[in-house]
PDB file of C-alpha atoms in Angstrom:
ATOM      1  CA  ALA A  11       8.326  13.070  11.579  1.00 27.00           C
ATOM      2  CA  TRP A  12       6.618   9.706   9.658  1.00 33.00           C
ATOM      3  CA  PHE A  13       3.320   9.155   9.662  1.00 35.00           C
ATOM      4  CA  LEU A  14       2.199   5.050  10.010  1.00 41.00           C
ATOM      5  CA  ILE A  15      -1.156   4.488   9.231  1.00 42.00           C
ATOM      6  CA  VAL A  16      -2.060   0.756   9.295  1.00 40.00           C
ATOM      7  CA  THR A  17      -5.452  -0.716   8.775  1.00 38.00           C
ATOM      8  CA  VAL A  18      -5.463  -4.335   9.833  1.00 38.00           C
ATOM      9  CA  ASP A  19      -8.015  -7.172  10.478  1.00 39.00           C
ATOM     10  CA  SER A  20      -7.867  -9.995  13.076  1.00 38.00           C
ATOM     11  CA  ALA A  21      -6.124 -12.390  10.807  1.00 40.00           C
ATOM     12  CA  TYR A  22      -3.293  -9.964   9.952  1.00 39.00           C
ATOM     13  CA  SER A  23      -0.512  -7.732  11.787  1.00 41.00           C
ATOM     14  CA  ILE A  24       1.877  -5.169  11.180  1.00 43.00           C
ATOM     15  CA  SER A  25       4.561  -7.280  12.719  1.00 44.00           C
ATOM     16  CA  PRO A  26       5.617  -8.830   9.365  1.00 43.00           C
ATOM     17  CA  LEU A  27       6.483  -5.220   8.054  1.00 46.00           C
ATOM     18  CA  VAL A  28       8.096  -4.566  10.912  1.00 43.00           C
ATOM     19  CA  GLU A  29      10.069  -7.422  11.100  1.00 39.00           C
ATOM     20  CA  LEU A  30      11.162  -6.909   7.681  1.00 38.00           C
ATOM     21  CA  GLY A  31      12.745  -3.709   8.784  1.00 38.00           C
ATOM     22  CA  VAL A  32      10.172  -2.053   6.126  1.00 40.00           C
ATOM     23  CA  PHE A  33       8.445   0.041   9.238  1.00 40.00           C
ATOM     24  CA  ARG A  34      10.797   0.726  11.915  1.00 37.00           C
ATOM     25  CA  SER A  35       9.495   3.195  14.206  1.00 36.00           C
ATOM     26  CA  PRO A  36      11.056   6.262  14.222  1.00 37.00           C
ATOM     27  CA  PRO A  37      11.287   8.687  16.984  1.00 37.00           C
ATOM     28  CA  ASN A  38       8.153  11.010  16.836  1.00 35.00           C
ATOM     29  CA  HIS A  39       6.322   8.549  14.820  1.00 36.00           C
ATOM     30  CA  PHE A  40       2.507   8.462  14.463  1.00 35.00           C
ATOM     31  CA  ALA A  41       0.698   5.015  14.384  1.00 37.00           C
ATOM     32  CA  TRP A  42      -2.916   4.587  13.992  1.00 38.00           C
ATOM     33  CA  ILE A  43      -4.514   0.835  13.833  1.00 36.00           C
ATOM     34  CA  LYS A  44      -7.704  -0.220  13.249  1.00 40.00           C
ATOM     35  CA  HIS A  45      -8.875  -3.805  13.068  1.00 40.00           C
ATOM     36  CA  THR A  46     -11.780  -4.690  10.905  1.00 45.00           C
ATOM     37  CA  SER A  47     -14.844  -6.898  12.100  1.00 47.00           C
ATOM     38  CA  ALA A  48     -15.235 -10.758  11.507  1.00 49.00           C
ATOM     39  CA  ALA A  49     -17.758  -9.885   8.901  1.00 50.00           C
ATOM     40  CA  GLU A  50     -15.682  -7.253   7.142  1.00 49.00           C
ATOM     41  CA  LYS A  51     -12.726  -9.692   7.025  1.00 44.00           C
ATOM     42  CA  ALA A  52     -15.044 -12.474   6.180  1.00 46.00           C
ATOM     43  CA  SER A  53     -16.393 -10.120   3.401  1.00 46.00           C
ATOM     44  CA  LYS A  54     -12.616  -9.355   1.940  1.00 45.00           C
ATOM     45  CA  GLU A  55     -11.963 -13.682   1.737  1.00 44.00           C
ATOM     46  CA  ILE A  56      -9.110 -13.125   3.040  1.00 42.00           C
ATOM     47  CA  SER A  57      -7.418 -16.303   4.262  1.00 44.00           C
ATOM     48  CA  ILE A  58      -4.101 -16.613   6.437  1.00 49.00           C
ATOM     49  CA  ASP A  59      -3.077 -19.579   3.727  1.00 57.00           C
ATOM     50  CA  HIS A  60      -2.536 -17.084   0.820  1.00 75.00           C
ATOM     51  CA  LYS A  61       0.245 -14.484   0.331  1.00 84.00           C
ATOM     52  CA  ILE A  62      -0.971 -10.914   1.235  1.00 90.00           C
ATOM     53  CA  ARG A  63      -0.861  -9.224  -2.241  1.00 93.00           C
ATOM     54  CA  ILE A  64       0.478  -5.864  -2.206  1.00 95.00           C
ATOM     55  CA  GLY A  65       0.327  -2.870  -4.392  1.00 96.00           C
ATOM     56  CA  LEU A  66       2.978  -0.334  -3.792  1.00 96.00           C
ATOM     57  CA  ILE A  67       2.898   3.558  -4.808  1.00 96.00           C
ATOM     58  CA  GLY A  68       5.890   5.453  -5.145  1.00 93.00           C
ATOM     59  CA  TYR A  69       9.109   4.005  -6.801  1.00 92.00           C
ATOM     60  CA  GLY A  70      11.325   6.785  -5.682  1.00 89.00           C
ATOM     61  CA  LYS A  71      14.929   5.579  -3.273  1.00 89.00           C
ATOM     62  CA  THR A  72      12.833   4.586  -0.522  1.00 88.00           C
ATOM     63  CA  GLY A  73       9.848   2.763  -2.735  1.00 89.00           C
ATOM     64  CA  LYS A  74      12.277   0.842  -4.311  1.00 90.00           C
ATOM     65  CA  ALA A  75      14.295  -0.591  -1.123  1.00 89.00           C
ATOM     66  CA  VAL A  76      10.685  -1.599   0.319  1.00 91.00           C
ATOM     67  CA  ALA A  77      10.045  -3.389  -3.370  1.00 92.00           C
ATOM     68  CA  ASN A  78      13.229  -5.057  -3.036  1.00 92.00           C
ATOM     69  CA  VAL A  79      12.042  -6.644   0.310  1.00 90.00           C
ATOM     70  CA  LEU A  80       8.414  -7.020  -0.570  1.00 91.00           C
ATOM     71  CA  SER A  81       9.347  -9.077  -3.801  1.00 92.00           C
ATOM     72  CA  THR A  82      11.513 -11.236  -2.082  1.00 90.00           C
ATOM     73  CA  ASP A  83       9.650 -12.169   1.116  1.00 89.00           C
ATOM     74  CA  SER A  84       7.695 -15.154   1.107  1.00 88.00           C
ATOM     75  CA  ARG A  85       4.805 -13.946   3.121  1.00 87.00           C
ATOM     76  CA  PHE A  86       3.834 -11.386   0.242  1.00 91.00           C
ATOM     77  CA  LYS A  87       3.194 -11.014  -3.236  1.00 94.00           C
ATOM     78  CA  LEU A  88       3.888  -7.513  -4.739  1.00 96.00           C
ATOM     79  CA  CYS A  89       1.529  -7.529  -7.595  1.00 96.00           C
ATOM     80  CA  TRP A  90       2.463  -4.313  -8.975  1.00 96.00           C
ATOM     81  CA  ILE A  91       4.007  -0.728  -8.531  1.00 95.00           C
ATOM     82  CA  ALA A  92       2.667   2.290  -9.358  1.00 94.00           C
ATOM     83  CA  ARG A  93       4.528   5.648 -10.294  1.00 91.00           C
ATOM     84  CA  ARG A  94       3.668   9.200 -11.533  1.00 87.00           C
ATOM     85  CA  THR A  95       5.351   8.591 -15.067  1.00 83.00           C
ATOM     86  CA  VAL A  96       7.470   5.608 -16.827  1.00 76.00           C
ATOM     87  CA  ARG A  97       9.505   4.920 -19.798  1.00 69.00           C
ATOM     88  CA  GLU A  98       7.703   4.383 -23.172  1.00 66.00           C
ATOM     89  CA  GLN A  99       8.873   0.728 -22.815  1.00 66.00           C
ATOM     90  CA  ALA A 100       7.547  -1.939 -20.188  1.00 64.00           C
ATOM     91  CA  GLN A 101       9.033  -1.951 -17.081  1.00 87.00           C
ATOM     92  CA  SER A 102       9.305  -4.170 -14.428  1.00 89.00           C
ATOM     93  CA  HIS A 103      10.994  -4.190 -10.970  1.00 89.00           C
ATOM     94  CA  PRO A 104      14.516  -5.714 -11.706  1.00 84.00           C
ATOM     95  CA  ASP A 105      15.237  -9.400 -12.183  1.00 89.00           C
ATOM     96  CA  THR A 106      10.961  -9.938 -11.598  1.00 91.00           C
ATOM     97  CA  ASP A 107       7.873  -9.624 -13.756  1.00 92.00           C
ATOM     98  CA  ILE A 108       6.455  -7.256 -11.722  1.00 95.00           C
ATOM     99  CA  PRO A 109       5.093  -4.296 -13.576  1.00 94.00           C
ATOM    100  CA  ILE A 110       5.979  -0.902 -12.952  1.00 92.00           C
ATOM    101  CA  ILE A 111       2.362   1.317 -14.063  1.00 92.00           C
ATOM    102  CA  GLY A 112       2.633   4.851 -14.802  1.00 89.00           C
ATOM    103  CA  MET A 113      -0.660   6.324 -13.152  1.00 88.00           C
ATOM    104  CA  GLU A 114      -0.408   8.864 -15.924  1.00 84.00           C
ATOM    105  CA  GLU A 115      -1.261   5.989 -18.276  1.00 77.00           C
ATOM    106  CA  GLN A 116      -4.585   4.978 -16.135  1.00 85.00           C
ATOM    107  CA  SER A 117      -6.569   5.291 -13.310  1.00 90.00           C
ATOM    108  CA  PHE A 118      -6.281   3.575  -9.814  1.00 92.00           C
ATOM    109  CA  GLU A 119      -9.602   2.132 -10.476  1.00 93.00           C
ATOM    110  CA  ALA A 120      -8.742   0.388 -13.498  1.00 93.00           C
ATOM    111  CA  LEU A 121      -5.290  -0.607 -11.890  1.00 94.00           C
ATOM    112  CA  PHE A 122      -7.121  -2.462  -9.103  1.00 94.00           C
ATOM    113  CA  ASP A 123      -9.668  -4.192 -11.384  1.00 94.00           C
ATOM    114  CA  ARG A 124      -7.127  -5.246 -13.468  1.00 94.00           C
ATOM    115  CA  LEU A 125      -4.521  -6.566 -11.109  1.00 95.00           C
ATOM    116  CA  PRO A 126      -6.646  -6.862  -7.419  1.00 95.00           C
ATOM    117  CA  VAL A 127      -4.606  -6.430  -4.202  1.00 95.00           C
ATOM    118  CA  ASP A 128      -5.019  -6.774  -0.425  1.00 92.00           C
ATOM    119  CA  ALA A 129      -2.996  -3.891   0.658  1.00 92.00           C
ATOM    120  CA  ILE A 130      -1.827  -0.884  -0.267  1.00 94.00           C
ATOM    121  CA  VAL A 131       1.679   0.356   0.628  1.00 94.00           C
ATOM    122  CA  ASP A 132       2.218   4.257  -0.053  1.00 93.00           C
ATOM    123  CA  PHE A 133       5.559   5.975  -0.443  1.00 90.00           C
ATOM    124  CA  SER A 134       4.350   8.748  -2.591  1.00 91.00           C
ATOM    125  CA  SER A 135       2.695  11.996  -2.029  1.00 89.00           C
ATOM    126  CA  SER A 136       0.139  13.164   0.369  1.00 88.00           C
ATOM    127  CA  GLN A 137      -2.280  14.120  -2.580  1.00 90.00           C
ATOM    128  CA  ALA A 138      -1.931  10.496  -3.809  1.00 91.00           C
ATOM    129  CA  VAL A 139      -4.338   9.053  -1.245  1.00 92.00           C
ATOM    130  CA  HIS A 140      -7.206  11.238  -2.662  1.00 93.00           C
ATOM    131  CA  ARG A 141      -7.137   9.432  -5.978  1.00 93.00           C
ATOM    132  CA  TYR A 142      -7.017   5.682  -4.881  1.00 94.00           C
ATOM    133  CA  GLY A 143      -8.628   6.340  -1.317  1.00 93.00           C
ATOM    134  CA  GLU A 144     -12.203   5.600  -2.353  1.00 94.00           C
ATOM    135  CA  MET A 145     -11.094   2.119  -3.794  1.00 92.00           C
ATOM    136  CA  VAL A 146      -9.355   1.256  -0.382  1.00 93.00           C
ATOM    137  CA  ARG A 147     -12.635   2.072   1.347  1.00 92.00           C
ATOM    138  CA  GLN A 148     -15.161   0.364  -0.972  1.00 92.00           C
ATOM    139  CA  GLN A 149     -12.734  -2.849  -1.372  1.00 91.00           C
ATOM    140  CA  ARG A 150     -11.747  -2.671   2.566  1.00 90.00           C
ATOM    141  CA  LEU A 151      -8.280  -2.805   1.833  1.00 91.00           C
ATOM    142  CA  ILE A 152      -4.943  -2.654   3.885  1.00 89.00           C
ATOM    143  CA  LEU A 153      -3.452   0.775   4.133  1.00 91.00           C
ATOM    144  CA  VAL A 154       0.020   1.209   5.105  1.00 90.00           C
ATOM    145  CA  SER A 155       1.408   4.829   4.793  1.00 87.00           C
ATOM    146  CA  ALA A 156       4.677   6.240   5.306  1.00 84.00           C
ATOM    147  CA  ILE A 157       3.963   9.854   3.856  1.00 84.00           C
ATOM    148  CA  SER A 158       5.362  12.491   6.200  1.00 79.00           C
ATOM    149  CA  ALA A 159       3.523  15.437   4.678  1.00 83.00           C
ATOM    150  CA  TYR A 160      -0.117  14.561   5.805  1.00 86.00           C
ATOM    151  CA  SER A 161      -1.995  18.188   6.503  1.00 89.00           C
ATOM    152  CA  LYS A 162      -4.359  17.738   9.216  1.00 90.00           C
ATOM    153  CA  SER A 163      -7.031  17.204   6.439  1.00 93.00           C
ATOM    154  CA  ASP A 164      -5.713  14.719   4.666  1.00 91.00           C
ATOM    155  CA  LEU A 165      -4.892  12.598   7.688  1.00 89.00           C
ATOM    156  CA  ASP A 166      -8.554  13.207   8.598  1.00 90.00           C
ATOM    157  CA  TYR A 167      -9.446  11.762   5.307  1.00 91.00           C
ATOM    158  CA  VAL A 168      -7.065   8.943   5.711  1.00 89.00           C
ATOM    159  CA  ARG A 169      -8.267   8.062   9.246  1.00 88.00           C
ATOM    160  CA  SER A 170     -11.978   8.225   7.303  1.00 90.00           C
ATOM    161  CA  LEU A 171     -11.150   5.400   4.886  1.00 88.00           C
ATOM    162  CA  GLY A 172     -11.253   2.341   7.422  1.00 77.00           C
TER     163      GLY A 172
END
């Protein structure tokens, strides 16, 4: 089973990601969508005039495929890719200047401060959300999670973020 947990405001929908083929609805999937209020939307200062800035967490086989789609779609700006480790030399997504950042090297808080985003797309592990979840809550970020191994307590925590 896949879990798709999405927080969107009234200015956005998940449909662009579905249109891209990033999030097709597999059988027996779970989707939870929460719409933010107009005041919350205004507090994020997001307008539909700019590209949605995305941070991608997880760079395995599926994460690389998602990075390829997001980095070439004009509606999105893939700002960074986070993974557990990287080689010693600086890395970027092929044919782009999108940095691949090893999370052993810095905290999510430092990453979010240095390279702010509007949305997080997570293809990593169920434990990762506990490392960045409070930043999602504080900054009212959009969270798209494709983690299939959430425990009930992990899922409850993700739901509490927004």
